Short mmCIF file of C-alpha atoms and ligand atoms in Angstrom, two decimals:
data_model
loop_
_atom_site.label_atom_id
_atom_site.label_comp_id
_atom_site.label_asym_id
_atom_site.label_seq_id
_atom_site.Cartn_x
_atom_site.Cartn_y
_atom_site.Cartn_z
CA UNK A 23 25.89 -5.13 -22.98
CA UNK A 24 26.72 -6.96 -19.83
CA UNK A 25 23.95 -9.64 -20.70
CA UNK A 26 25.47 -10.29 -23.73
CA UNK A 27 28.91 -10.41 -22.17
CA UNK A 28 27.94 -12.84 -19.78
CA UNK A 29 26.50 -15.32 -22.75
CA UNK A 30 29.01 -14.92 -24.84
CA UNK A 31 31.13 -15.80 -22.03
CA UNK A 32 28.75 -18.53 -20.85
CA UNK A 33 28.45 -20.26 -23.99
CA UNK A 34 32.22 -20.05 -24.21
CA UNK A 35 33.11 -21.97 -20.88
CA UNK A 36 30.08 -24.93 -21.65
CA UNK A 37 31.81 -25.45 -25.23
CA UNK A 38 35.39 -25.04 -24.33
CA UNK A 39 34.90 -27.40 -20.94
CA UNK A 40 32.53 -30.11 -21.26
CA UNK A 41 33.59 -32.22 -24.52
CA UNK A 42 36.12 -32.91 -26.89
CA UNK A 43 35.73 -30.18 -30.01
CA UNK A 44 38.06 -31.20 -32.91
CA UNK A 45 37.70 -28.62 -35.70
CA UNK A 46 39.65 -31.31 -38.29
CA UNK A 47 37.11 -32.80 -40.58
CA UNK A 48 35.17 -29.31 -40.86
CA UNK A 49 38.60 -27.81 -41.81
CA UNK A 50 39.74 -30.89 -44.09
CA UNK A 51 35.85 -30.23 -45.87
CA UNK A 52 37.22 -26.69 -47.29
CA UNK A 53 40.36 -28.36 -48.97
CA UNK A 54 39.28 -31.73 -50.21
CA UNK A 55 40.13 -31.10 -54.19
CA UNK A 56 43.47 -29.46 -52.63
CA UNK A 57 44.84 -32.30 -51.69
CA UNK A 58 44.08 -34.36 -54.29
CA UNK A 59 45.91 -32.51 -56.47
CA UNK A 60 49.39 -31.71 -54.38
CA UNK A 61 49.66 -35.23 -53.61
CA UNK A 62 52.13 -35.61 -56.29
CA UNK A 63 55.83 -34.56 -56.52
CA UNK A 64 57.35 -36.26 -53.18
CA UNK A 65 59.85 -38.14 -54.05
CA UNK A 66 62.97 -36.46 -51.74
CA UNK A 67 65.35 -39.20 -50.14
CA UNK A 68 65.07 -42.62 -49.16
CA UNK A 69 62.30 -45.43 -48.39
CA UNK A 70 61.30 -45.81 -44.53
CA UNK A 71 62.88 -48.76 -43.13
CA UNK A 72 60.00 -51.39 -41.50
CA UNK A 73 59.91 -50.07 -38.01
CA UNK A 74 62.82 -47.64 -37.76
CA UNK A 75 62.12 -45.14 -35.42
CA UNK A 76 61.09 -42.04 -37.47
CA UNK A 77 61.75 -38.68 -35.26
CA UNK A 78 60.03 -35.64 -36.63
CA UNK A 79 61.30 -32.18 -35.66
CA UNK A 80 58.82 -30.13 -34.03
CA UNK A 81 58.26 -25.73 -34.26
CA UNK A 82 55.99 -24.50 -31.68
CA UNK A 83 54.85 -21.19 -32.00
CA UNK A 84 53.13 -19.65 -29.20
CA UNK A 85 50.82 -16.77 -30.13
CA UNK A 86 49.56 -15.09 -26.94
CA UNK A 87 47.40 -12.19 -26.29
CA UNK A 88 47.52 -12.01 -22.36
CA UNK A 89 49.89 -14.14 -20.30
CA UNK A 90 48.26 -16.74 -19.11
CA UNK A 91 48.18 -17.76 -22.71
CA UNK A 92 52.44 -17.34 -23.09
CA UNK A 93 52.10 -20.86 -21.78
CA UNK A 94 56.22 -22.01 -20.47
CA UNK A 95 58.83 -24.18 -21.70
CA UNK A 96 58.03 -26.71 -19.28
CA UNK A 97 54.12 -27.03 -20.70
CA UNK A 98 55.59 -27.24 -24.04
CA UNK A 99 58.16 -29.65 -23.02
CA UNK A 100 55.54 -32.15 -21.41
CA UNK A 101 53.91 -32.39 -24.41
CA UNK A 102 56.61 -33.49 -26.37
CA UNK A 103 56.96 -36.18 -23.31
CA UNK A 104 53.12 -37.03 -24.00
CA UNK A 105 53.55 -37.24 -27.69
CA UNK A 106 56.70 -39.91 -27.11
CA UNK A 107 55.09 -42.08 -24.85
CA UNK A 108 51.59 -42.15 -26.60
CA UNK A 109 53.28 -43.16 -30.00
CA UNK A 110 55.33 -45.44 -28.69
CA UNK A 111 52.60 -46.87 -26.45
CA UNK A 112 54.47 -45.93 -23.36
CA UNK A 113 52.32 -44.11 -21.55
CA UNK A 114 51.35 -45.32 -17.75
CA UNK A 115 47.87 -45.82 -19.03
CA UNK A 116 48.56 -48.55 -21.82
CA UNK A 117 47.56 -51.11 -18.76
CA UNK A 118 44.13 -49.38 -19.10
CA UNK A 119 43.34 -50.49 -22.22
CA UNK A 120 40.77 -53.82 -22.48
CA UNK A 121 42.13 -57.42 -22.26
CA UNK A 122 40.39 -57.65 -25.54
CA UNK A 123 41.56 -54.43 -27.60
CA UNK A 124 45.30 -55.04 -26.26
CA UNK A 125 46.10 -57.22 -29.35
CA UNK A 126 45.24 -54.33 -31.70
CA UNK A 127 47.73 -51.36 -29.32
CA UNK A 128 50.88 -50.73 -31.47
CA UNK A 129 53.56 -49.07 -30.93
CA UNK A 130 54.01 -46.76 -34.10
CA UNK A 131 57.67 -46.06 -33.67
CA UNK A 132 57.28 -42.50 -34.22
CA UNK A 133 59.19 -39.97 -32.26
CA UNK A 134 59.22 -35.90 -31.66
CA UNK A 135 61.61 -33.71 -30.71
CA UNK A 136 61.62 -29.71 -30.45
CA UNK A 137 63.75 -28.32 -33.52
CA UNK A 138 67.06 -28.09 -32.38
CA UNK A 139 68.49 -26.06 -35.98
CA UNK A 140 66.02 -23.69 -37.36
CA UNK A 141 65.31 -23.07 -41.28
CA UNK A 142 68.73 -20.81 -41.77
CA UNK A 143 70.77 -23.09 -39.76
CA UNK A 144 70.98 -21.44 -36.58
CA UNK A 145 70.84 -24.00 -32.89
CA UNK A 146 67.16 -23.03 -31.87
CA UNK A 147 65.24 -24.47 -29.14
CA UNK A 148 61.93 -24.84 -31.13
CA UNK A 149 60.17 -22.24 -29.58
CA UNK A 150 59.05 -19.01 -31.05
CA UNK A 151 56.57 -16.67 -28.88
CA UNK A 152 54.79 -13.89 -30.56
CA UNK A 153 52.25 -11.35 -28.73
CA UNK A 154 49.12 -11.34 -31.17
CA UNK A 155 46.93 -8.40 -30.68
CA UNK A 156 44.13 -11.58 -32.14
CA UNK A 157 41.86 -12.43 -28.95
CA UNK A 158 40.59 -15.60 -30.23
CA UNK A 159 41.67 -17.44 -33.53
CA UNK A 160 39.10 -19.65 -35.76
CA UNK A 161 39.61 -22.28 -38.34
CA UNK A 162 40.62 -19.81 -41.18
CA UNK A 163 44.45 -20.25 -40.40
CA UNK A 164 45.14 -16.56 -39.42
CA UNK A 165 47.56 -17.93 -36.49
CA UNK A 166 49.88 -19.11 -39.38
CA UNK A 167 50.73 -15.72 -41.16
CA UNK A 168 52.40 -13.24 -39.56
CA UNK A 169 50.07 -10.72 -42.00
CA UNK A 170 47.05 -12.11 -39.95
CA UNK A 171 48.41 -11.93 -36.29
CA UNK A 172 50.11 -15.22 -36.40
CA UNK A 173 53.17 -16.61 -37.40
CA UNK A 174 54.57 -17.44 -40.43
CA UNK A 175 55.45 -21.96 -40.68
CA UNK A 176 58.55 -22.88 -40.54
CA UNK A 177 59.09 -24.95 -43.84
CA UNK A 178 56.75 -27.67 -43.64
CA UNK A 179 58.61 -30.52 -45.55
CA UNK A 180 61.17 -30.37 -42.42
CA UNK A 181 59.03 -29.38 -39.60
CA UNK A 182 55.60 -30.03 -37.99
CA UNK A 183 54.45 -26.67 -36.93
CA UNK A 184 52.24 -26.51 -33.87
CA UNK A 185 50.63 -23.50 -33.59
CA UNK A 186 49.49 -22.47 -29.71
CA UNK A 187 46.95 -19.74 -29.49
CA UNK A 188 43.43 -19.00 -28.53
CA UNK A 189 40.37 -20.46 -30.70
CA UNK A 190 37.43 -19.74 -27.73
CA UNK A 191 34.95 -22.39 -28.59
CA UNK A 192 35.62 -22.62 -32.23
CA UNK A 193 37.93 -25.82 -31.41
CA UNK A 194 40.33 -27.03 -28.96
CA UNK A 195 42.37 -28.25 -31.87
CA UNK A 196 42.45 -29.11 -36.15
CA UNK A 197 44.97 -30.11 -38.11
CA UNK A 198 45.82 -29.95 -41.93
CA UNK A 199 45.93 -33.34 -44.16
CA UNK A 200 49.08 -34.92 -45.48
CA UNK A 201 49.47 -33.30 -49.08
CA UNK A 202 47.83 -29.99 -48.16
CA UNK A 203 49.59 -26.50 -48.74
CA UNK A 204 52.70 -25.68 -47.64
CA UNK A 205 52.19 -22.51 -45.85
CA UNK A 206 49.53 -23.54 -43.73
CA UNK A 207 50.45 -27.36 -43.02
CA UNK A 208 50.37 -28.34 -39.57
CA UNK A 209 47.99 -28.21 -36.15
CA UNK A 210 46.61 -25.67 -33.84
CA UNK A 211 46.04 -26.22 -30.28
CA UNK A 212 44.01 -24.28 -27.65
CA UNK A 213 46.67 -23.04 -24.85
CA UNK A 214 44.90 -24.91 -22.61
CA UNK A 215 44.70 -27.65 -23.48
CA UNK A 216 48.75 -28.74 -24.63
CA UNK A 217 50.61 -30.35 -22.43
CA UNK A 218 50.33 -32.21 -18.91
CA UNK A 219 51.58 -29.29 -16.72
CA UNK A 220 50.14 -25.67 -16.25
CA UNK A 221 46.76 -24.55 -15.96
CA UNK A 222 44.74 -26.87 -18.44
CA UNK A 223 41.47 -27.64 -18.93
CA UNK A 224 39.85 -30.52 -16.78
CA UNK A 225 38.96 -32.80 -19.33
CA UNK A 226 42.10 -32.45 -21.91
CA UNK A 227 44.79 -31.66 -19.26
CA UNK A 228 47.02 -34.83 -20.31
CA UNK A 229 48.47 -33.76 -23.54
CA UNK A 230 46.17 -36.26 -25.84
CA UNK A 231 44.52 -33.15 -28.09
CA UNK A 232 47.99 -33.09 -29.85
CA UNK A 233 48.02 -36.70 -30.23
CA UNK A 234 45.24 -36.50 -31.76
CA UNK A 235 45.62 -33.91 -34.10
CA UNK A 236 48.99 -35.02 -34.85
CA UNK A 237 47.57 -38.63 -35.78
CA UNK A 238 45.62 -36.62 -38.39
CA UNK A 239 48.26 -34.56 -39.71
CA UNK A 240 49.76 -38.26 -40.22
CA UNK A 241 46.19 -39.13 -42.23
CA UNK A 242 44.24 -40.66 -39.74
CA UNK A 243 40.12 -39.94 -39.79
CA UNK A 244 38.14 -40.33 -36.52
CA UNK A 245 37.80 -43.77 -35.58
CA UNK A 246 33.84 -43.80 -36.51
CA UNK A 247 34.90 -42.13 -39.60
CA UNK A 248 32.43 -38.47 -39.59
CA UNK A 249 29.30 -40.30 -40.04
CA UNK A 250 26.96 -42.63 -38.47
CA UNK A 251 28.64 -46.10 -38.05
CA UNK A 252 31.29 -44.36 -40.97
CA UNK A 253 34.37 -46.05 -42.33
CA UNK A 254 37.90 -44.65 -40.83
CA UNK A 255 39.81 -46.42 -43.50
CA UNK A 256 41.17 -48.65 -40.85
CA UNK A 257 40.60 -52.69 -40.57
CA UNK A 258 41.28 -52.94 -37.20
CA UNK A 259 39.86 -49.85 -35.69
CA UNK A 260 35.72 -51.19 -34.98
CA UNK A 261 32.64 -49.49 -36.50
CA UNK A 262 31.30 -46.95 -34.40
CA UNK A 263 27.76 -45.12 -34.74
CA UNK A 264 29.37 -42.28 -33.69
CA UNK A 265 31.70 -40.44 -31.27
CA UNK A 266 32.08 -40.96 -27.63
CA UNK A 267 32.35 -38.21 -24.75
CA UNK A 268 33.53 -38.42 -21.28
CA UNK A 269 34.67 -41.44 -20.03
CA UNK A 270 32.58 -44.38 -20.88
CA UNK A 271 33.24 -48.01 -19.62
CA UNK A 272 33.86 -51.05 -21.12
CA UNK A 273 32.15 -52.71 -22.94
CA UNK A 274 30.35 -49.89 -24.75
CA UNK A 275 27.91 -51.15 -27.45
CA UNK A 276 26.17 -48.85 -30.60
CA UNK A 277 23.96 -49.92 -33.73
CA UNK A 278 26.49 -51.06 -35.44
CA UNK A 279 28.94 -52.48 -33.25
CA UNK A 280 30.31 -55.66 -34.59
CA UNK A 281 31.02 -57.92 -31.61
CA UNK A 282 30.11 -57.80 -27.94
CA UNK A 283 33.51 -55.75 -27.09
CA UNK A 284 31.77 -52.79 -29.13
CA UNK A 285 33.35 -49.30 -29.48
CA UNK A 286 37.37 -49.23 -29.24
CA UNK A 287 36.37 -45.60 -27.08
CA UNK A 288 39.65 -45.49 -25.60
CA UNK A 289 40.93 -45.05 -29.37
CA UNK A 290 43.25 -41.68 -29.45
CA UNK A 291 41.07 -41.25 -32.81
CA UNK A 292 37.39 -41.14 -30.78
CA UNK A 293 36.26 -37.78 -28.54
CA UNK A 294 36.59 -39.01 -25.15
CA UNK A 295 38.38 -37.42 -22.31
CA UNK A 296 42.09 -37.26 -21.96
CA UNK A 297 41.96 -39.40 -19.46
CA UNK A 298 40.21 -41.99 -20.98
CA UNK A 299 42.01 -42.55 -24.14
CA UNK A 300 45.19 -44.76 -24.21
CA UNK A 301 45.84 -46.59 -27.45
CA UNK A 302 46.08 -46.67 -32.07
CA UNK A 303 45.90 -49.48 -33.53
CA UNK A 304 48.24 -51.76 -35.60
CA UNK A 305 46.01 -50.38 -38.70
CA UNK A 306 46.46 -46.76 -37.59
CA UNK A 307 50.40 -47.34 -37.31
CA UNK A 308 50.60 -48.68 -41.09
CA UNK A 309 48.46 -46.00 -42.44
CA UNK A 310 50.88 -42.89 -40.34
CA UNK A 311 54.27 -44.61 -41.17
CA UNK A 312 52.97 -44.68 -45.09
CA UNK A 313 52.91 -41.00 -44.53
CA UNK A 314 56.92 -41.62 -45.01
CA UNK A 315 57.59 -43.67 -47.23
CA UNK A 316 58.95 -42.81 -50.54
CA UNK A 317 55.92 -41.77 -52.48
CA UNK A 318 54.08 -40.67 -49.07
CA UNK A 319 53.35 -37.01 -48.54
CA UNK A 320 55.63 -36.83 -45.43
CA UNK A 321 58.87 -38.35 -47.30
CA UNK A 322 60.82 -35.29 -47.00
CA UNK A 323 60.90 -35.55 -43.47
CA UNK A 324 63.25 -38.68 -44.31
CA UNK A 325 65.72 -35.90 -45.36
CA UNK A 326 65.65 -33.41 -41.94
CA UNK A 327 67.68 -33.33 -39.23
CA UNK A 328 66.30 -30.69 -37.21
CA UNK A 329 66.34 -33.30 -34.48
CA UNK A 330 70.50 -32.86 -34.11
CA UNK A 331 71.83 -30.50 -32.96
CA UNK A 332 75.26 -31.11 -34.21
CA UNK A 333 74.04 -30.53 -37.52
CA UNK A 334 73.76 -26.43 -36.92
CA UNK A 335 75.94 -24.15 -38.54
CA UNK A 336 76.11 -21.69 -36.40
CA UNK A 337 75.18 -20.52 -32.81
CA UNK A 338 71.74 -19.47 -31.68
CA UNK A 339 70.93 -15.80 -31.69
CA UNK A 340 70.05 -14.36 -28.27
CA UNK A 341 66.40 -14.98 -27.14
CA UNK A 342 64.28 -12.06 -27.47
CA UNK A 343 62.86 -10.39 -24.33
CA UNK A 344 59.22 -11.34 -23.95
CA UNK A 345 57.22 -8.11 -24.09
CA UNK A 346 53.44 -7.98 -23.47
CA UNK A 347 53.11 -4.47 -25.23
CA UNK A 348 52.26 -4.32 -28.81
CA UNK A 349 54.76 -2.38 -31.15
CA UNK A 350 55.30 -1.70 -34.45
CA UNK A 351 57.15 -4.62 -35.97
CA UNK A 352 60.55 -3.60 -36.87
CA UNK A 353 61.18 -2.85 -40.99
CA UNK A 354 64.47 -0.79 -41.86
CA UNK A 355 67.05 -0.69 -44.57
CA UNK A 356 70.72 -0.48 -44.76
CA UNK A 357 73.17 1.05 -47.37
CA UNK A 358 75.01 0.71 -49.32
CA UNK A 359 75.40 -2.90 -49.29
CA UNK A 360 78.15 -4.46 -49.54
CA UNK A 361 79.75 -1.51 -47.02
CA UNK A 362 83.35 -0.70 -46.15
CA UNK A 363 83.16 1.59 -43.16
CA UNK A 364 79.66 3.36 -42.66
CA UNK A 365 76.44 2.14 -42.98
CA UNK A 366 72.97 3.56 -43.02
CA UNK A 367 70.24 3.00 -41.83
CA UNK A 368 66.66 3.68 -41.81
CA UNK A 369 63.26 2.82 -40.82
CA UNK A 370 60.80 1.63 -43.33
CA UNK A 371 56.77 1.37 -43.41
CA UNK A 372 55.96 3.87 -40.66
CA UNK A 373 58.87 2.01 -38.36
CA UNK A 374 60.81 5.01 -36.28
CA UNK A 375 64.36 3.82 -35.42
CA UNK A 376 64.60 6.84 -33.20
CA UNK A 377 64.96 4.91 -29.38
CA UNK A 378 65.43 1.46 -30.64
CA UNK A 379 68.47 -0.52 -30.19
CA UNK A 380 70.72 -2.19 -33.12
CA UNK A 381 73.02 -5.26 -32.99
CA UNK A 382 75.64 -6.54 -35.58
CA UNK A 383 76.03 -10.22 -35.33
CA UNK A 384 78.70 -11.95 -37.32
CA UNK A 385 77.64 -15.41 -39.14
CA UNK A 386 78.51 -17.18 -36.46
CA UNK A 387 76.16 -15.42 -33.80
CA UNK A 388 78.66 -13.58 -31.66
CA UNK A 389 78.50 -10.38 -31.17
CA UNK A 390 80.16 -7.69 -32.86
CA UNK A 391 78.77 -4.26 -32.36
CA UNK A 392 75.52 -2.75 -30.32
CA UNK A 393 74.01 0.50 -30.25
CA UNK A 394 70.91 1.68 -28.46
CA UNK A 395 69.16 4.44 -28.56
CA UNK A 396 69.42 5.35 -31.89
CA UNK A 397 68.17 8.48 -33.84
CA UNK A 398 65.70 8.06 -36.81
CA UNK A 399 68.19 8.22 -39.35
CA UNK A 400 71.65 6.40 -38.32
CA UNK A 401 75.25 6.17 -40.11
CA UNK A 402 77.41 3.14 -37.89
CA UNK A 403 81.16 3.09 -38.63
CA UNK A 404 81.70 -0.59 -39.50
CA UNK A 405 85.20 0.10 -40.27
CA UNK A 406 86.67 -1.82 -37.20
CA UNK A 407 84.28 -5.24 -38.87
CA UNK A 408 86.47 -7.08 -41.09
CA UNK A 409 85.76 -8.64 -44.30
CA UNK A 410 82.56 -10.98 -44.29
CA UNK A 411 79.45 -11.78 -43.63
CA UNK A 412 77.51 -10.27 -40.95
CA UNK A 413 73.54 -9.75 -39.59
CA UNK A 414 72.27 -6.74 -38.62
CA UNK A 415 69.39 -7.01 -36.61
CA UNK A 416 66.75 -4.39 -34.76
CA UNK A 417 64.42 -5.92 -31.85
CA UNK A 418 61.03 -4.64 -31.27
CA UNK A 419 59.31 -5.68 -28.75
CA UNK A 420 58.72 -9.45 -29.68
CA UNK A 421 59.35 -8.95 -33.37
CA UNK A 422 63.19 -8.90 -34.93
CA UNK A 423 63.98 -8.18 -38.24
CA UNK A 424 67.75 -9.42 -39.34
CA UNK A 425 69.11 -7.93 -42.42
CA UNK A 426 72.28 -9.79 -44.28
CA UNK A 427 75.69 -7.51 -44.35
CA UNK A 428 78.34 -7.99 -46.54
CA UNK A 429 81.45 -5.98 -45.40
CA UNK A 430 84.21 -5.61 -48.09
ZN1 ZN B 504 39.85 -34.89 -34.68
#
């Protein structure tokens, strides 16, 4: 038993350290006819403008089984830093790109931002953390159903969902194609390897997995296009005979390399170290704005503002208290409903109310009544509530269910 711990745990650390393991085309392989046929039906709100900034609102849900895996605001936040400078081509390490690539680096003018309004309207901060009792994730989307240990998307026409969690050595990242399914549309990143701060692995430890993935979830293929000296679909992207690792220097040449400056390695779209990979191309930019525009897969996002938070309609509910300790997610009932001055309620699906706590929001987010320690079957007086709309809600460790009141 130990023997086979240790491998299993040996095998683990050479695959998940030493080089860049992007689970994309394997995943993409599953749903080719998929797309083809849910590539239709886009037509939402405007045309993109020729090199308006586009700013897509970002969900991050953090799925964590241990702590060192609840990775903090400030990791999350430093990827969204990463993300801005690499698609705008401001990161520090544009100036490492060759003299003779440097006419081919564009700046795509795309943009992120965490969510600032969630799916009801609610100011959110684009952050949802989840305990999973899941110890490692692979490419079969569980992290993106709550049914599976994960978490449900957030609606994928207005949001990117990134999806943190632990995959082992399956992959340190995939991504779905523009024009997948709904429910499952968006990328997955190894904890350790998102962001630039926080304890990352050596070789991906400067945010560029989620460039990359994100560059696919915009349509782009790897730059030597999944086969030996392949076509990415891109003119100005070189032909490669295949992927590069670690941190090559220039010039690099291959089989099929068509001039004497050979592979473009430091490409965000080849397999080389974080550290090593600085630029997209001019061709890359066209094909992820398209992505937009008003037939494109991604038009919808023309028509979300996640990205403002003036836009919300009503203040954020209170964070929930981070809880390592797996519980029974929270399912109850209330009646009757519409109420007038007592409610009850009960647990459902082998939830026990007795010892929980209950809150009564109104639609605003302030507020109104709290009770803990409740008994398995409760009646609240709601008389003092007046007339509207209210949310009842019952935390559970990290999962909160919110029921809709009407009081007459
Ligand atoms: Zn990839």
């Amino acid at each position: 038993m130990r023997f086979i711990f240790l491998f299993t745990f040996l095998v683990t650390t050479v695959f998940t350290f030493a080089q860049r393991n992007c689970g994309t085309a394997l995943y993409a392989a599953r749903f080719e006819n998929e797309i083809v046929t849910q590539q239709i039906n886009s037509s939402y709100n405007r045309d993109t403008i020729e090199d308006e900034i586009l700013t897509i609102p970002v969900v991050v849900h953090v799925l964590y089984n241990n702590n060192a895996q609840n990775i903090s605001d400030a990791q999350i936040r430093s990827q969204i830093d990463v993300l801005n400078e690499d698609f705008r081509r401001m990161n520090v390490d544009a100036a490492n790109t060759p003299e003779a690539f440097k006419v081919h680096a564009a700046d795509s003018r795309i943009m992120f931002c965490l969510a600032q309004i969630n799916p009801e309207g609610y100011a959110a901060k684009g952050i949802i953390r989840k305990y999973t009792s899941t110890r490692v994730f692979d490419l079969n989307d569980g992290m993106k159903y709550n049914a599976a240990g994960g978490d449900n998307a957030w609606n994928s026409k207005k949001y990117l969902n990134i999806w943190i969690c632990n995959m082992g050595s399956n992959a340190i990242g995939y991504a779905s194609q523009p024009g997948g399914q709904a429910d499952r549309d968006g990328i997955v990143i190894q904890y350790n390897a998102f962001g630039r701060i926080g304890t990352l692995m050596p070789n991906f430890n400067k945010g560029r997995t989620a460039t990359h993935e994100i560059a696919h979830w915009l349509g782009l293929r790897h730059i030597w296009g999944d086969n030996e000296c392949g076509n990415d679909g891109i003119n100005d992207t070189p032909q490669q005979s295949g992927y590069n690792n670690n941190c090559p220097s220039f010039p690099t040449l291959s089989s099929c390399s068509a001039d004497a400056n050979g592979d473009m390695f430091m490409n965000f779209m080849d397999y080389t170290n974080d550290a090593c990979m600085n630029m997209f191309t001019h061709g890359q930019k066209t094909k992820m704005r398209g992505q937009f525009a008003i037939n494109g897969p991604r038009n919808s996002f023309m028509n979300s503002f996640a990205c403002d938070s003036s836009m919300s309609t009503a203040a954020p509910l209170p964070d929930d208290t981070i809880s390592a300790v797996k519980t029974i997610a929270p399912s109850f009932k209330i009646y009757p409903n519409p109420a007038t001055n007592e409610l009850n309620v009960e647990g459902l699906n082998g939830f026990d109310l007795k010892g929980q706590a209950l809150k009564i929001y109104s639609a605003t987010g302030v507020l109104q009544f709290s009770k803990s320690n409740l008994i398995s079957t409760e009646k609240i007086n709601i008389s003092h509530l007046t007339s509207g709309v209210y949310f009842v809600s019952i935390i559970s460790g990290k999962d909160r269910k919110i029921i809709k009141l009407i009081k007459q």
